Amino acid sequence: MAVNAGQWTGEKRLSLAMQGGGSHGAFTWGVLDAILEDGRLDIEAITGTSAGAMNAVVLAQGMLEGGREGARKRLEEFWRSISDESSLPAPVRGIVDQFFGAWPLDANPFQPFLDAVSHYTSPYAINPLNINPLRDHLMRVVDFEKVQACKQIKLFVAATNVESGHVAIFERPHLTVDHVLASACLPMIFQSVMIDGAPYWDGGYLGNPAIFPLFYKTACPDIMIVQINPIERKGVPRSAAEIQNRLNEITFNGALLGELRAIDFVNRLVDSGKLSRDAYMRPFMHRIDGAEPLKAFNSASRMSTKWSFLQELRDIGAAAAKSWLAANYDSIGKKGTLDLRMAYSALAPNGNAKPSKP
């Protein structure tokens, strides 16, 4: 076991809530890299789903091994390991390409056939041996014993319990590769992940990311959402791919919008004195929004693993984080910088919905 080399020494503290979104999670890598490089912020906790959960466990391992620089190094190594320039064994790379596409799916001449297959069959039929190349790869590149031992960061990974229909939150001291795989389990591609006899699917259906664990198990009131899925997208989708992509965006943002609405409601009750600050956390919400710059990339880019593309997303994320820090660092610990009412009512007609008074 490595010596616990990482200690936080920043001036301020916050927690992170990180969305999933395939290879677009490289944007979040860039945000984390910029925060770690800046050095003024300590991270008390991370709640993450799918790619957000992967970023979280990799950061925790690197933090244990070598502090901020160790975390930055591990994150870069992780994203390079899944790129098309990595040294994945040929059979594994072949399966990865089959699942995720070696080129943008919008340009794949076989995509109509693949779409039809996914709608009329299941991974239990086309993948009866339950081959999941991501499992072997994560076990090679992530040391989950080190993740479990990294006491500097609280981790919360969300998955969806298939049978109960409830969100499940798995915490750092018990995290294994299965918990991360469950958080990233898209049911039309992979068989459900079994944990303690229960089947799980992608956490994004009920928490992308799940924010509520940060209210009950952390002390820091500042919560930063790293958002990579667009809430609003102009125009009516017409092709099957466009319709499915927009449906996924709405579905995977639904739980987040619900939580933001609840946070705003409770905050207004606390601010008005109707709820006690001693009994309820009054969070300061912040957001680094990658949704707008990522709109420039089509839906198929979520499944691109080209190293140059991942680097581009990292650079966009790092620039967004640096810009946010320059404009909002002084607000941390004092007030929120995310307009919650605007955030959760953005899809209302004409954008002028007014939340009810508490």
PDB file of C-alpha atoms in Angstrom, residues 130-296:
ATOM      1  CA  ASN A 130     -21.607 -10.904 -20.709  1.00  0.00           C
ATOM      2  CA  ILE A 131     -18.284  -9.758 -22.128  1.00  0.00           C
ATOM      3  CA  ASN A 132     -17.534  -6.281 -20.829  1.00  0.00           C
ATOM      4  CA  PRO A 133     -14.103  -4.995 -21.875  1.00  0.00           C
ATOM      5  CA  LEU A 134     -14.489  -2.027 -19.575  1.00  0.00           C
ATOM      6  CA  ARG A 135     -14.298  -4.294 -16.515  1.00  0.00           C
ATOM      7  CA  ASP A 136     -10.885  -5.730 -17.337  1.00  0.00           C
ATOM      8  CA  HIS A 137      -9.593  -2.346 -18.378  1.00  0.00           C
ATOM      9  CA  LEU A 138     -10.737  -0.562 -15.220  1.00  0.00           C
ATOM     10  CA  MET A 139      -9.203  -3.283 -13.088  1.00  0.00           C
ATOM     11  CA  ARG A 140      -5.881  -2.749 -14.887  1.00  0.00           C
ATOM     12  CA  VAL A 141      -5.775   1.027 -14.639  1.00  0.00           C
ATOM     13  CA  VAL A 142      -7.521   1.660 -11.285  1.00  0.00           C
ATOM     14  CA  ASP A 143      -6.319   0.285  -7.950  1.00  0.00           C
ATOM     15  CA  PHE A 144      -9.554   0.157  -5.994  1.00  0.00           C
ATOM     16  CA  GLU A 145      -7.752  -0.661  -2.743  1.00  0.00           C
ATOM     17  CA  LYS A 146      -6.053   2.727  -3.024  1.00  0.00           C
ATOM     18  CA  VAL A 147      -9.362   4.383  -3.877  1.00  0.00           C
ATOM     19  CA  GLN A 148     -10.912   2.891  -0.746  1.00  0.00           C
ATOM     20  CA  ALA A 149      -7.938   4.076   1.325  1.00  0.00           C
ATOM     21  CA  CYS A 150      -8.009   7.705   0.127  1.00  0.00           C
ATOM     22  CA  LYS A 151      -9.536   9.348   3.168  1.00  0.00           C
ATOM     23  CA  GLN A 152      -8.959  12.879   1.878  1.00  0.00           C
ATOM     24  CA  ILE A 153     -12.007  12.655  -0.410  1.00  0.00           C
ATOM     25  CA  LYS A 154     -15.484  11.324   0.178  1.00  0.00           C
ATOM     26  CA  LEU A 155     -16.814   9.586  -2.933  1.00  0.00           C
ATOM     27  CA  PHE A 156     -20.420   8.853  -3.851  1.00  0.00           C
ATOM     28  CA  VAL A 157     -21.215   6.806  -6.980  1.00  0.00           C
ATOM     29  CA  ALA A 158     -24.814   6.569  -8.237  1.00  0.00           C
ATOM     30  CA  ALA A 159     -26.482   3.599  -9.924  1.00  0.00           C
ATOM     31  CA  THR A 160     -30.094   2.635 -10.638  1.00  0.00           C
ATOM     32  CA  ASN A 161     -31.554  -0.420  -8.920  1.00  0.00           C
ATOM     33  CA  VAL A 162     -33.417  -2.171 -11.743  1.00  0.00           C
ATOM     34  CA  GLU A 163     -35.900  -3.978  -9.496  1.00  0.00           C
ATOM     35  CA  SER A 164     -36.762  -1.267  -6.974  1.00  0.00           C
ATOM     36  CA  GLY A 165     -36.508   1.668  -9.370  1.00  0.00           C
ATOM     37  CA  HIS A 166     -34.574   3.602  -6.715  1.00  0.00           C
ATOM     38  CA  VAL A 167     -31.215   5.293  -6.900  1.00  0.00           C
ATOM     39  CA  ALA A 168     -28.381   3.561  -5.037  1.00  0.00           C
ATOM     40  CA  ILE A 169     -25.415   5.485  -3.668  1.00  0.00           C
ATOM     41  CA  PHE A 170     -22.156   3.605  -3.159  1.00  0.00           C
ATOM     42  CA  GLU A 171     -19.453   5.211  -0.983  1.00  0.00           C
ATOM     43  CA  ARG A 172     -15.668   5.262  -1.164  1.00  0.00           C
ATOM     44  CA  PRO A 173     -14.766   2.784   1.615  1.00  0.00           C
ATOM     45  CA  HIS A 174     -16.639   0.043  -0.269  1.00  0.00           C
ATOM     46  CA  LEU A 175     -16.141   0.989  -3.933  1.00  0.00           C
ATOM     47  CA  THR A 176     -15.133  -1.738  -6.361  1.00  0.00           C
ATOM     48  CA  VAL A 177     -15.008  -2.032 -10.118  1.00  0.00           C
ATOM     49  CA  ASP A 178     -18.582  -3.381 -10.050  1.00  0.00           C
ATOM     50  CA  HIS A 179     -19.943  -0.186  -8.514  1.00  0.00           C
ATOM     51  CA  VAL A 180     -18.339   1.944 -11.233  1.00  0.00           C
ATOM     52  CA  LEU A 181     -19.524  -0.426 -13.953  1.00  0.00           C
ATOM     53  CA  ALA A 182     -23.043  -0.316 -12.520  1.00  0.00           C
ATOM     54  CA  SER A 183     -22.975   3.473 -12.665  1.00  0.00           C
ATOM     55  CA  ALA A 184     -22.048   3.273 -16.366  1.00  0.00           C
ATOM     56  CA  CYS A 185     -24.296   0.367 -17.393  1.00  0.00           C
ATOM     57  CA  LEU A 186     -26.397   1.365 -20.407  1.00  0.00           C
ATOM     58  CA  PRO A 187     -28.991  -1.429 -20.557  1.00  0.00           C
ATOM     59  CA  MET A 188     -29.188  -1.680 -24.348  1.00  0.00           C
ATOM     60  CA  ILE A 189     -25.428  -2.311 -24.520  1.00  0.00           C
ATOM     61  CA  PHE A 190     -24.506  -4.181 -21.332  1.00  0.00           C
ATOM     62  CA  GLN A 191     -26.202  -6.705 -19.105  1.00  0.00           C
ATOM     63  CA  SER A 192     -27.140  -5.325 -15.695  1.00  0.00           C
ATOM     64  CA  VAL A 193     -24.376  -5.381 -13.106  1.00  0.00           C
ATOM     65  CA  MET A 194     -25.153  -7.633 -10.147  1.00  0.00           C
ATOM     66  CA  ILE A 195     -24.114  -6.343  -6.701  1.00  0.00           C
ATOM     67  CA  ASP A 196     -25.140  -8.264  -3.592  1.00  0.00           C
ATOM     68  CA  GLY A 197     -27.805 -10.064  -5.592  1.00  0.00           C
ATOM     69  CA  ALA A 198     -29.402  -6.899  -7.020  1.00  0.00           C
ATOM     70  CA  PRO A 199     -29.220  -5.759 -10.683  1.00  0.00           C
ATOM     71  CA  TYR A 200     -28.103  -2.212 -11.506  1.00  0.00           C
ATOM     72  CA  TRP A 201     -28.185   0.056 -14.537  1.00  0.00           C
ATOM     73  CA  ASP A 202     -26.645   3.443 -15.309  1.00  0.00           C
ATOM     74  CA  GLY A 203     -26.994   5.925 -12.458  1.00  0.00           C
ATOM     75  CA  GLY A 204     -27.886   8.703 -14.881  1.00  0.00           C
ATOM     76  CA  TYR A 205     -31.526   7.633 -14.971  1.00  0.00           C
ATOM     77  CA  LEU A 206     -32.050   8.750 -11.365  1.00  0.00           C
ATOM     78  CA  GLY A 207     -29.044  10.905 -10.512  1.00  0.00           C
ATOM     79  CA  ASN A 208     -26.767  12.540 -13.065  1.00  0.00           C
ATOM     80  CA  PRO A 209     -25.208  13.402 -10.731  1.00  0.00           C
ATOM     81  CA  ALA A 210     -26.964  12.665  -7.430  1.00  0.00           C
ATOM     82  CA  ILE A 211     -26.467  15.756  -5.278  1.00  0.00           C
ATOM     83  CA  PHE A 212     -28.359  14.791  -2.123  1.00  0.00           C
ATOM     84  CA  PRO A 213     -25.528  12.724  -0.542  1.00  0.00           C
ATOM     85  CA  LEU A 214     -23.550  15.949  -0.204  1.00  0.00           C
ATOM     86  CA  PHE A 215     -26.242  17.404   2.075  1.00  0.00           C
ATOM     87  CA  TYR A 216     -26.104  14.614   4.614  1.00  0.00           C
ATOM     88  CA  LYS A 217     -22.482  13.490   4.690  1.00  0.00           C
ATOM     89  CA  THR A 218     -20.364  16.590   4.131  1.00  0.00           C
ATOM     90  CA  ALA A 219     -19.725  19.789   6.066  1.00  0.00           C
ATOM     91  CA  CYS A 220     -18.859  22.081   3.168  1.00  0.00           C
ATOM     92  CA  PRO A 221     -21.816  24.169   1.886  1.00  0.00           C
ATOM     93  CA  ASP A 222     -20.249  24.883  -1.523  1.00  0.00           C
ATOM     94  CA  ILE A 223     -21.241  22.438  -4.273  1.00  0.00           C
ATOM     95  CA  MET A 224     -19.901  22.697  -7.815  1.00  0.00           C
ATOM     96  CA  ILE A 225     -21.833  20.937 -10.589  1.00  0.00           C
ATOM     97  CA  VAL A 226     -19.738  19.986 -13.609  1.00  0.00           C
ATOM     98  CA  GLN A 227     -22.416  19.711 -16.282  1.00  0.00           C
ATOM     99  CA  ILE A 228     -21.741  18.169 -19.683  1.00  0.00           C
ATOM    100  CA  ASN A 229     -25.277  17.337 -20.871  1.00  0.00           C
ATOM    101  CA  PRO A 230     -27.216  20.221 -22.471  1.00  0.00           C
ATOM    102  CA  ILE A 231     -30.506  21.083 -20.814  1.00  0.00           C
ATOM    103  CA  GLU A 232     -31.768  23.226 -23.663  1.00  0.00           C
ATOM    104  CA  ARG A 233     -31.305  22.515 -27.365  1.00  0.00           C
ATOM    105  CA  LYS A 234     -33.089  24.564 -30.033  1.00  0.00           C
ATOM    106  CA  GLY A 235     -34.818  22.919 -32.964  1.00  0.00           C
ATOM    107  CA  VAL A 236     -36.993  19.846 -33.401  1.00  0.00           C
ATOM    108  CA  PRO A 237     -35.086  16.568 -33.783  1.00  0.00           C
ATOM    109  CA  ARG A 238     -36.255  14.681 -36.860  1.00  0.00           C
ATOM    110  CA  SER A 239     -33.992  11.721 -37.567  1.00  0.00           C
ATOM    111  CA  ALA A 240     -34.111   8.632 -35.359  1.00  0.00           C
ATOM    112  CA  ALA A 241     -30.605   9.396 -34.070  1.00  0.00           C
ATOM    113  CA  GLU A 242     -31.497  13.012 -33.281  1.00  0.00           C
ATOM    114  CA  ILE A 243     -34.684  11.982 -31.481  1.00  0.00           C
ATOM    115  CA  GLN A 244     -32.870   9.366 -29.398  1.00  0.00           C
ATOM    116  CA  ASN A 245     -30.077  11.786 -28.543  1.00  0.00           C
ATOM    117  CA  ARG A 246     -32.506  14.488 -27.380  1.00  0.00           C
ATOM    118  CA  LEU A 247     -34.518  11.948 -25.405  1.00  0.00           C
ATOM    119  CA  ASN A 248     -31.320  10.829 -23.658  1.00  0.00           C
ATOM    120  CA  GLU A 249     -30.377  14.418 -22.833  1.00  0.00           C
ATOM    121  CA  ILE A 250     -33.767  15.135 -21.291  1.00  0.00           C
ATOM    122  CA  THR A 251     -33.852  11.837 -19.415  1.00  0.00           C
ATOM    123  CA  PHE A 252     -30.357  12.167 -17.991  1.00  0.00           C
ATOM    124  CA  ASN A 253     -30.972  15.758 -16.883  1.00  0.00           C
ATOM    125  CA  GLY A 254     -34.395  15.097 -15.350  1.00  0.00           C
ATOM    126  CA  ALA A 255     -33.219  14.050 -11.906  1.00  0.00           C
ATOM    127  CA  LEU A 256     -30.739  16.944 -11.747  1.00  0.00           C
ATOM    128  CA  LEU A 257     -33.440  19.503 -12.532  1.00  0.00           C
ATOM    129  CA  GLY A 258     -35.636  17.977  -9.835  1.00  0.00           C
ATOM    130  CA  GLU A 259     -32.863  18.268  -7.266  1.00  0.00           C
ATOM    131  CA  LEU A 260     -32.108  21.861  -8.234  1.00  0.00           C
ATOM    132  CA  ARG A 261     -35.792  22.718  -7.814  1.00  0.00           C
ATOM    133  CA  ALA A 262     -35.811  21.109  -4.347  1.00  0.00           C
ATOM    134  CA  ILE A 263     -32.581  22.869  -3.336  1.00  0.00           C
ATOM    135  CA  ASP A 264     -33.986  26.239  -4.370  1.00  0.00           C
ATOM    136  CA  PHE A 265     -37.207  25.602  -2.445  1.00  0.00           C
ATOM    137  CA  VAL A 266     -35.377  24.632   0.761  1.00  0.00           C
ATOM    138  CA  ASN A 267     -32.909  27.522   0.400  1.00  0.00           C
ATOM    139  CA  ARG A 268     -35.796  29.989   0.207  1.00  0.00           C
ATOM    140  CA  LEU A 269     -37.367  28.457   3.310  1.00  0.00           C
ATOM    141  CA  VAL A 270     -34.063  28.757   5.167  1.00  0.00           C
ATOM    142  CA  ASP A 271     -33.452  32.322   3.969  1.00  0.00           C
ATOM    143  CA  SER A 272     -36.963  33.355   5.039  1.00  0.00           C
ATOM    144  CA  GLY A 273     -36.465  31.881   8.505  1.00  0.00           C
ATOM    145  CA  LYS A 274     -39.115  29.197   8.060  1.00  0.00           C
ATOM    146  CA  LEU A 275     -36.451  26.504   8.411  1.00  0.00           C
ATOM    147  CA  SER A 276     -33.582  26.579  10.883  1.00  0.00           C
ATOM    148  CA  ARG A 277     -30.019  26.858   9.599  1.00  0.00           C
ATOM    149  CA  ASP A 278     -29.046  24.600  12.491  1.00  0.00           C
ATOM    150  CA  ALA A 279     -31.268  21.815  11.186  1.00  0.00           C
ATOM    151  CA  TYR A 280     -30.793  22.266   7.424  1.00  0.00           C
ATOM    152  CA  MET A 281     -27.706  22.829   5.295  1.00  0.00           C
ATOM    153  CA  ARG A 282     -27.986  25.992   3.245  1.00  0.00           C
ATOM    154  CA  PRO A 283     -25.853  25.065   0.192  1.00  0.00           C
ATOM    155  CA  PHE A 284     -24.085  27.521  -2.087  1.00  0.00           C
ATOM    156  CA  MET A 285     -24.548  26.113  -5.587  1.00  0.00           C
ATOM    157  CA  HIS A 286     -22.093  26.695  -8.417  1.00  0.00           C
ATOM    158  CA  ARG A 287     -21.768  25.300 -11.931  1.00  0.00           C
ATOM    159  CA  ILE A 288     -19.114  24.957 -14.589  1.00  0.00           C
ATOM    160  CA  ASP A 289     -21.268  24.408 -17.645  1.00  0.00           C
ATOM    161  CA  GLY A 290     -19.737  22.396 -20.456  1.00  0.00           C
ATOM    162  CA  ALA A 291     -23.079  21.844 -22.125  1.00  0.00           C
ATOM    163  CA  GLU A 292     -22.886  24.932 -24.336  1.00  0.00           C
ATOM    164  CA  PRO A 293     -19.390  24.374 -25.800  1.00  0.00           C
ATOM    165  CA  LEU A 294     -20.074  20.635 -26.152  1.00  0.00           C
ATOM    166  CA  LYS A 295     -23.153  21.339 -28.283  1.00  0.00           C
ATOM    167  CA  ALA A 296     -20.721  21.928 -31.128  1.00  0.00           C
TER     168      ALA A 296
END
